[in-house]
Short mmCIF file of C-alpha atoms in Angstrom, two decimals:
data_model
loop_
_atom_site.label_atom_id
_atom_site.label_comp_id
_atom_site.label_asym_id
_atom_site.label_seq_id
_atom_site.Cartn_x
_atom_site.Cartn_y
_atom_site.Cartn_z
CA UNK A 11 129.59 175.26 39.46
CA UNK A 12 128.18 178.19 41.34
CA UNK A 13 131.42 179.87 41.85
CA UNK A 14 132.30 179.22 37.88
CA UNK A 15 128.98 181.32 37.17
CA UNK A 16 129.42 184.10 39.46
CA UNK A 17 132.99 184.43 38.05
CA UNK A 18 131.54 184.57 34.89
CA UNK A 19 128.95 187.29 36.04
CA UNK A 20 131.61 189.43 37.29
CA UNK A 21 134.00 188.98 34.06
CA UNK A 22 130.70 190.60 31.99
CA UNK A 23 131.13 193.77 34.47
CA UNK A 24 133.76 196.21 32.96
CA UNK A 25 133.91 198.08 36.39
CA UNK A 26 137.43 199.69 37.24
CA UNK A 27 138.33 199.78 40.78
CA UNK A 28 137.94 203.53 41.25
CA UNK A 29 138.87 205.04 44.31
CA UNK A 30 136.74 208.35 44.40
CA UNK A 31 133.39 208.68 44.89
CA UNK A 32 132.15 210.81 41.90
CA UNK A 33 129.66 212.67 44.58
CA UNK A 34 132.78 213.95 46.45
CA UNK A 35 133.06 216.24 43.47
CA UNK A 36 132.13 219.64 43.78
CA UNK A 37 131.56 221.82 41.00
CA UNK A 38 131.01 225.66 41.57
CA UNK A 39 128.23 225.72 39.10
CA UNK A 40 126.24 223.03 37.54
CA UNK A 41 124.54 223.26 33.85
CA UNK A 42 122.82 219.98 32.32
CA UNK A 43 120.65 219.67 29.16
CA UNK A 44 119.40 215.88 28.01
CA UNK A 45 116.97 216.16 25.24
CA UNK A 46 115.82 212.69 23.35
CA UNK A 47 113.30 212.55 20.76
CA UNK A 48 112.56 208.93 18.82
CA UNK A 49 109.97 207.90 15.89
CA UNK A 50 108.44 204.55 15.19
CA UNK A 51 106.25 203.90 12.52
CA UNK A 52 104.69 200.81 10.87
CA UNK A 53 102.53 200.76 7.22
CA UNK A 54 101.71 197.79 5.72
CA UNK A 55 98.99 197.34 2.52
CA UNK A 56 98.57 193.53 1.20
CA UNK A 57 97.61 194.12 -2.43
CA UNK A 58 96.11 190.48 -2.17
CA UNK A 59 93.82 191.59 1.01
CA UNK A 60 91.23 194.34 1.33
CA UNK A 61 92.17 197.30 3.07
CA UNK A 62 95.26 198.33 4.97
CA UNK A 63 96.72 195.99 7.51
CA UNK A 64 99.04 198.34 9.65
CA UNK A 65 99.43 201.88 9.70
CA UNK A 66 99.95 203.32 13.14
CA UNK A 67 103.72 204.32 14.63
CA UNK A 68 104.24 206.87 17.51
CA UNK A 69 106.78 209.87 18.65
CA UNK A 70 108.15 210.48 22.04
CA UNK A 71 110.03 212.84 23.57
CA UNK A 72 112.46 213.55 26.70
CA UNK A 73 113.92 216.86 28.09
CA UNK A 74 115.59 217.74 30.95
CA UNK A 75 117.57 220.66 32.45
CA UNK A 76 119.28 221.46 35.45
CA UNK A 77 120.72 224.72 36.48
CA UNK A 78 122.83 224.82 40.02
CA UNK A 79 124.88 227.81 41.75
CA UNK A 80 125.25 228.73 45.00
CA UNK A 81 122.61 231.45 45.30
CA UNK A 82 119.94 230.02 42.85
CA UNK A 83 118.78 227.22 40.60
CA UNK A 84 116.12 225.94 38.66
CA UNK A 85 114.82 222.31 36.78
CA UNK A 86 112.85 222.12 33.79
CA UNK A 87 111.63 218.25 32.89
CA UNK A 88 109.27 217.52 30.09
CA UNK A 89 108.24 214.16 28.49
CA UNK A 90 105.50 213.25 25.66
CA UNK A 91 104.49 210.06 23.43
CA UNK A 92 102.34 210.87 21.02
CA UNK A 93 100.56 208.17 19.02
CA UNK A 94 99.53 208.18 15.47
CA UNK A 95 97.08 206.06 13.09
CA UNK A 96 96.54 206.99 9.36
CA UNK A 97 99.11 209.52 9.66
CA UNK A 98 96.89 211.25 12.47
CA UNK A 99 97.26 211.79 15.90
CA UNK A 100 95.27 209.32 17.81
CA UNK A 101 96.15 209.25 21.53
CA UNK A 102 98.83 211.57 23.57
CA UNK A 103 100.22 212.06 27.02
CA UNK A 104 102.28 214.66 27.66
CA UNK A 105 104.11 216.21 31.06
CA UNK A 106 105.62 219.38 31.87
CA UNK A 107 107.13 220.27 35.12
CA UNK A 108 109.45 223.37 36.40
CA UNK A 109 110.82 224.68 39.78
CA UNK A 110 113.26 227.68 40.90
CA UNK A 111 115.00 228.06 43.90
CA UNK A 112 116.51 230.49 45.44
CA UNK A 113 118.89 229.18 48.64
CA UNK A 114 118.42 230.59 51.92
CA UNK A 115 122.34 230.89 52.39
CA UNK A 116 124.91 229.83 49.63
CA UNK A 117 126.83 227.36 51.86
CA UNK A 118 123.33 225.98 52.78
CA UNK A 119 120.92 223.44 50.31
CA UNK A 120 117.67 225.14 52.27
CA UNK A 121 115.92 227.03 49.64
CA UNK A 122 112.61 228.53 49.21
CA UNK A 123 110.92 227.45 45.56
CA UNK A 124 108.46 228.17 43.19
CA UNK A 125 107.02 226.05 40.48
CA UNK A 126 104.46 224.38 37.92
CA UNK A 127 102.92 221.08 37.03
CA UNK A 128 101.20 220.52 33.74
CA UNK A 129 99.86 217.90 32.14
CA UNK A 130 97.73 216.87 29.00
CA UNK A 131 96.05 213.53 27.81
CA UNK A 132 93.90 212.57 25.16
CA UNK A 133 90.98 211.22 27.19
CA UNK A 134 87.32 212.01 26.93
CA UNK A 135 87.43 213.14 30.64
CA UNK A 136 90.21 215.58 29.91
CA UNK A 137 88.15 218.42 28.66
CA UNK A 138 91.59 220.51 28.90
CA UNK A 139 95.09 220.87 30.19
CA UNK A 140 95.74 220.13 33.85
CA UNK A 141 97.96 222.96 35.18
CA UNK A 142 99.20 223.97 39.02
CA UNK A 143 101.38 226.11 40.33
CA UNK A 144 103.73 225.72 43.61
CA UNK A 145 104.94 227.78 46.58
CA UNK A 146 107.05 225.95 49.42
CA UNK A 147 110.17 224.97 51.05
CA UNK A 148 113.23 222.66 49.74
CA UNK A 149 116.02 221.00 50.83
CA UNK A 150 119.07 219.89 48.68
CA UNK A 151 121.04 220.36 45.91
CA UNK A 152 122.34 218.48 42.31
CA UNK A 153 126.51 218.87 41.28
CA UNK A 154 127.86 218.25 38.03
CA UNK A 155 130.58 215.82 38.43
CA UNK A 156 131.33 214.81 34.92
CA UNK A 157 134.36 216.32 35.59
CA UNK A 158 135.60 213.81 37.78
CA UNK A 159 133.83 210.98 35.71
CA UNK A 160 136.05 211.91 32.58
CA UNK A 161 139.14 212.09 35.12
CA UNK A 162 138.70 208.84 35.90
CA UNK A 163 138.15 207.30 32.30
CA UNK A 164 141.08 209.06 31.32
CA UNK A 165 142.95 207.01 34.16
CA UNK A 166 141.13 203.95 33.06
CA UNK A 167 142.31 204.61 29.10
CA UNK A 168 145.64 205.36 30.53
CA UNK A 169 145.68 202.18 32.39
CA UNK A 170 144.40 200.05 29.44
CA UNK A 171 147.42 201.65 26.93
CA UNK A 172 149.77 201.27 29.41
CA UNK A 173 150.87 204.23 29.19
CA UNK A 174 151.16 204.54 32.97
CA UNK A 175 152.67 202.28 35.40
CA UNK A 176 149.83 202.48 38.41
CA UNK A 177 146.67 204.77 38.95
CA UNK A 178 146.81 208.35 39.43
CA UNK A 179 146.71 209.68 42.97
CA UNK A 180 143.68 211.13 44.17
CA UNK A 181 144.79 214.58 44.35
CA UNK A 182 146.40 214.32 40.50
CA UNK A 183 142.57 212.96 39.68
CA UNK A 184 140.94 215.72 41.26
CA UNK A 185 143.30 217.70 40.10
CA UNK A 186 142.70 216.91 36.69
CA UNK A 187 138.48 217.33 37.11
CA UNK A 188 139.14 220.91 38.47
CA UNK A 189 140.85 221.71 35.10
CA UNK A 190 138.32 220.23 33.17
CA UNK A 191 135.68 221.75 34.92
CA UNK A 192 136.91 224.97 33.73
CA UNK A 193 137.31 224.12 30.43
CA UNK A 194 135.58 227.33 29.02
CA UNK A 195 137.97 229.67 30.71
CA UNK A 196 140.85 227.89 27.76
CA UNK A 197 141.03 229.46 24.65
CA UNK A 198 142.01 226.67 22.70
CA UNK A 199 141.50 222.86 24.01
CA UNK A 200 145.22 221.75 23.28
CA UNK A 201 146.05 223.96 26.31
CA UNK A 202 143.46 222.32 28.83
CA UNK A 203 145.00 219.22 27.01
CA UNK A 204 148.42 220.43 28.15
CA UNK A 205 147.83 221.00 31.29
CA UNK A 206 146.16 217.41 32.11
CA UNK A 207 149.33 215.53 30.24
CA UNK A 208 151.49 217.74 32.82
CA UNK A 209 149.17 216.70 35.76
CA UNK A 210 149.23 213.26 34.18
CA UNK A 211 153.36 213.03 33.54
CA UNK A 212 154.55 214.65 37.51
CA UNK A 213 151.99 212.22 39.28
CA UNK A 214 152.64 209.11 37.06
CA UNK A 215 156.65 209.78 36.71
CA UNK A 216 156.34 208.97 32.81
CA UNK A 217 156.45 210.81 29.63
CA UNK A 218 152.46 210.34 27.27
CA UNK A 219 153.31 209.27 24.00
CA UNK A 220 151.13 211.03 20.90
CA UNK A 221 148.79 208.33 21.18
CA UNK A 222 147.89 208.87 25.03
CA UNK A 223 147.66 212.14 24.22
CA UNK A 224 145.12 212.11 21.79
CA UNK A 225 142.88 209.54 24.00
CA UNK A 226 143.47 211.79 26.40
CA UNK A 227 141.97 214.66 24.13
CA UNK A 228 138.90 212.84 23.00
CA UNK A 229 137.78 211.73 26.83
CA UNK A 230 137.76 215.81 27.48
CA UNK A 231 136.08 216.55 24.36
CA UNK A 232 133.66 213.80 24.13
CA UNK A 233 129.76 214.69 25.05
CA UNK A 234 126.96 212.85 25.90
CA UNK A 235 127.76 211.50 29.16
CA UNK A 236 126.86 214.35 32.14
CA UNK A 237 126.87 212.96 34.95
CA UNK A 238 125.53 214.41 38.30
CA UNK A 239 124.88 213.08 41.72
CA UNK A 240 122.93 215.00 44.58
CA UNK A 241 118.69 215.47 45.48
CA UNK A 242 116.41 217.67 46.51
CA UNK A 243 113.15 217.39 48.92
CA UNK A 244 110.39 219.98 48.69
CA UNK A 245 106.89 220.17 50.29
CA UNK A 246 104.34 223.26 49.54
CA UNK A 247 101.15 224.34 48.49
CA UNK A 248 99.33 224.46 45.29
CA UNK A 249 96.68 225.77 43.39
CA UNK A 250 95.08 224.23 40.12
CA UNK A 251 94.84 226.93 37.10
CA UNK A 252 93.39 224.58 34.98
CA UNK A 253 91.46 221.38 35.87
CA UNK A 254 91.04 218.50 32.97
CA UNK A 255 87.50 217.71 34.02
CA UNK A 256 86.55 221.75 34.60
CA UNK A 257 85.48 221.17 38.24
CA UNK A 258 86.03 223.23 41.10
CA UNK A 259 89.42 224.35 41.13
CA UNK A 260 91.45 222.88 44.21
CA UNK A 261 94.25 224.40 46.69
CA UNK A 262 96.46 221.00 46.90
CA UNK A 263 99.44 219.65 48.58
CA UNK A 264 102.60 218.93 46.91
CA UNK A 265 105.64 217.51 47.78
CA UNK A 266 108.55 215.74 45.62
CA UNK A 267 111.41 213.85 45.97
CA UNK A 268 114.36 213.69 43.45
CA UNK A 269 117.90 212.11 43.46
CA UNK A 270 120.77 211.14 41.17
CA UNK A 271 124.19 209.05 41.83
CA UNK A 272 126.52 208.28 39.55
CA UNK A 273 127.90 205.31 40.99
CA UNK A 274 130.67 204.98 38.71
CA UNK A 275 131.53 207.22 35.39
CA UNK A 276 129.87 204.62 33.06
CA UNK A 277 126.30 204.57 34.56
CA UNK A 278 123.90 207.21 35.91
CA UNK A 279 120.72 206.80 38.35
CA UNK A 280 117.55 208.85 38.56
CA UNK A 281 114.61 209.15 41.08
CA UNK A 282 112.10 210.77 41.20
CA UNK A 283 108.80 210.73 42.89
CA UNK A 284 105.45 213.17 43.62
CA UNK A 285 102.83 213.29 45.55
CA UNK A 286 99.80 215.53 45.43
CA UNK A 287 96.35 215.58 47.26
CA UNK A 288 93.39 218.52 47.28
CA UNK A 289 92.97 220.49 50.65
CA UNK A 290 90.84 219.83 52.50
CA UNK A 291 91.51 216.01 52.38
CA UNK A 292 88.66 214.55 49.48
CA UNK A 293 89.93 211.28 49.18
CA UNK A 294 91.96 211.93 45.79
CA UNK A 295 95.29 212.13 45.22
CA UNK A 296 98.26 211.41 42.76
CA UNK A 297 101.25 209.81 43.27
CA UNK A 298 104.28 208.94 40.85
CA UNK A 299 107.61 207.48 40.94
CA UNK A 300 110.10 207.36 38.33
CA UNK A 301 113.29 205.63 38.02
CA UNK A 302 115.85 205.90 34.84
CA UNK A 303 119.38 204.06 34.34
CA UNK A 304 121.75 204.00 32.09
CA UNK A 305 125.06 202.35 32.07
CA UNK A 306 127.85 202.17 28.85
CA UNK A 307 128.78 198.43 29.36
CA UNK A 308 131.40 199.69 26.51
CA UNK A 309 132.44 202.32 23.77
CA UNK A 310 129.70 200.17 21.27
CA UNK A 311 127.03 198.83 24.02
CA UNK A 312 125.24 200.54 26.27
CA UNK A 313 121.88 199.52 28.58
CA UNK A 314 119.33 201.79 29.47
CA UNK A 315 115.97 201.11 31.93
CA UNK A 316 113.42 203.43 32.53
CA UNK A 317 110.65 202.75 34.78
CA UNK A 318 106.91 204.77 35.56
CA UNK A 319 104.27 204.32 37.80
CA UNK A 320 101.11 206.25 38.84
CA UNK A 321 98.60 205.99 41.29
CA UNK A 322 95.00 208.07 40.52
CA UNK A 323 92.58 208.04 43.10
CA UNK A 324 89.56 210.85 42.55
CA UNK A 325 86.92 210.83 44.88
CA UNK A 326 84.17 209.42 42.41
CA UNK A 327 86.24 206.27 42.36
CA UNK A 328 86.23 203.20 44.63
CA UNK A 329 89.56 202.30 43.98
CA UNK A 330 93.06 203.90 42.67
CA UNK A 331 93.80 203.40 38.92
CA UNK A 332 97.99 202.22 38.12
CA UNK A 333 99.54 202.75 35.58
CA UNK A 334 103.13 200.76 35.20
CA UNK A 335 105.56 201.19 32.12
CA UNK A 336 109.04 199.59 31.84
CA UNK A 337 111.33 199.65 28.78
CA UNK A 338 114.57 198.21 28.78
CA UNK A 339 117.21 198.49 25.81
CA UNK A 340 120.35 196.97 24.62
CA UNK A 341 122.37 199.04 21.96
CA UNK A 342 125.11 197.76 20.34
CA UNK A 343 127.51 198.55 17.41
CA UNK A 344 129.09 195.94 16.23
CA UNK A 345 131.35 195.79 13.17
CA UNK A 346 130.13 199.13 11.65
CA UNK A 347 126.06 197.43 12.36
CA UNK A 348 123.84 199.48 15.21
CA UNK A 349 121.75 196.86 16.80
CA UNK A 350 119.26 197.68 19.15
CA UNK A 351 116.80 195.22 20.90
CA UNK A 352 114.02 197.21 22.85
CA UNK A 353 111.49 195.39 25.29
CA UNK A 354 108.83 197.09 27.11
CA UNK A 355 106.13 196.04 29.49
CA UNK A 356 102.81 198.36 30.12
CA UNK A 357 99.57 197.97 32.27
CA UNK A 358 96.96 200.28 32.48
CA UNK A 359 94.03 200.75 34.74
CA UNK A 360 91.58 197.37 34.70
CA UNK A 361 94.19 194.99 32.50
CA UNK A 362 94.68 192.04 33.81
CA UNK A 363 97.92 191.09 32.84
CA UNK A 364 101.28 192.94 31.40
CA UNK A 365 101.36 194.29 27.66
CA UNK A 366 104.38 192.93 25.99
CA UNK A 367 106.60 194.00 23.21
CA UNK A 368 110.25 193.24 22.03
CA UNK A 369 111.36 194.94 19.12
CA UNK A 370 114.69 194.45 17.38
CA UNK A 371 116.24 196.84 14.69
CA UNK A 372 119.80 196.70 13.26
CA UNK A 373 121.36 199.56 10.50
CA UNK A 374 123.97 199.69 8.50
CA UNK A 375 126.56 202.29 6.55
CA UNK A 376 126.96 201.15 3.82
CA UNK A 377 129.07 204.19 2.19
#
């Protein structure tokens, strides 16, 4: 019985038996933008009750951007939920974070950096923004390799057609990610498209048909799924511009931790955590980790998880306040429908058990 499950388990896993890491990619320069933005919003009025029963929704927001070359490179990250009640803006949190670097030696990830923290909440405490800015030292660097992730799904649609006999060598797949990664040096995509189908045809010993070729032609021209792999660690010194509750203005400690795998082309993971504390020690200090996923399970579902938490500790305070947030979603499309079923979990400071919600929303085209 217990082997009958686990086969099943592994049958739900659509991974391909790829034989290159994606982080063995290198790409000369790396350039990443992800920018989400989502709106909820509920309004209910009973005519048979007094008043209105619901009407309260939110908006939230995620960007990120990563710049990486050889002499210099910089990552902006911003994130906000904003929610509302009678069509006004009752509570907010919103983040904002930045950092350039500028490497020591091109051939080397030891860089020195510069940077800002900001941060704004609707609480009676916060009188104003909370804003620092960073000088220090850093080790590391993030690659691009969708590249190499669209090499390999192009072998895996290949494979699936059967349009070729056996997988691609490893030198005809990186072969094939060094031509895409240079993409905007083609005038027209039907020659980058060219070129692959030749890589494609020598290594593979077979002619594409027009079909292969256009499946071929969509994996190169398809967006939405950057991939990256690669980390950096910095540690330097800071100094508040802003304090929330006005008080004296603090030189503080930093230092941060990021990384990101792609462990195969259809999934991405990101870490990230920070730690600051006042100098001289005061007893205060914040910490945060962060850790997103996403993985296409196919070409209509996908599964995403995001995870926060953040330690508070002020000297006033006997205790650190947490604050934990999970959200998990399933999308799916599904016969023209989009389905998606959302649950998240939250805890703040002094609750004494997990806020739960599952939400479930399904569209359809009806043109």
């Amino acid at each position: 019985m217990r082997k009958a499950v686990l086969g099943g388990l592994f049958a739900l896993l659509p991974f391909a038996a790829f034989s290159l890491s994606l982080c063995d990619y290198r790409a000369p320069e790396t350039s990443l933008i992800d920018m989400k933005l989502s709106f909820a919003y509920h309004y209910l009025e009973d005519p048979d009750r007094p008043g209105i029963e619901v009407n309260a929704g939110n908006v939230s927001f995620v960007y990120s951007q990563i710049y990486s070359a050889p002499e210099s490179g910089f990552s902006l990250a911003a994130t906000g939920i904003f929610g509302l009640e009678n069509f006004a803006l009752a509570d907010a949190l919103a983040e904002a974070s930045g950092t350039y670097r500028y490497y020591l030696e091109t051939e080397e990830p030891l860089f020195l950096f510069g940077g800002f923290e900001s941060r704004w909440r609707t609480d009676e405490r916060y009188l104003q923004p909370w804003l620092q800015v960073m000088l220090g030292l850093g080790y590391g660097r993030f690659n691009d390799v969708t590249p190499l992730a669209k090499a390999l799904l192009i072998e895996e649609d290949l494979l699936r057609l059967g349009a070729i006999p056996a997988s691609l060598s490893e030198d005809a797949l990186m072969a094939i990610a060094q031509e895409i990664g240079r993409m905007l040096e083609y005038e027209k995509v039907k020659d980058l498209v060219a070129k692959v189908e030749e890589i494609v045809e020598t290594d593979a010993g077979v002619d594409l048909d027009a079909r292969a070729v256009l499946t071929v032609e969509e994996r190169i021209t398809e967006t939405g799924r950057d991939r990256f792999c690669g980390g950096a660690l910095q540690v330097g010194v800071g100094y508040e511009i802003l304090d929330p509750e006005r008080r004296e203005r603090d030189i503080v400690l930093n230092a941060s931790a990021d990384w990101a795998v792609a462990p195969e082309p259809h999934s991405q993971l990101l870490l990230r955590s920070n730690l600051s504390a006042p100098l001289p020690w005061k007893d205060a200090y914040r910490f945060t980790i962060g850790a997103t996923y996403d993985y296409e399970i196919d070409g209509r579902t996908s599964f995403s998880a995001n995870y926060s938490l953040e330690w508070l500790k002020v000297p006033e305070d006997m205790s650190p306040e947490d604050r934990h947030a999970a959200v998990f979603q399933l999308s799916l499309n599904l016969g023209g429908w989009d389905i998606s079923l959302l649950l998240s979990f939250t805890k703040g400071p002094g609750d004494i058990a997990w806020t739960q919600e599952f939400s479930v929303s399904a569209a359809i085209d009806l043109r």
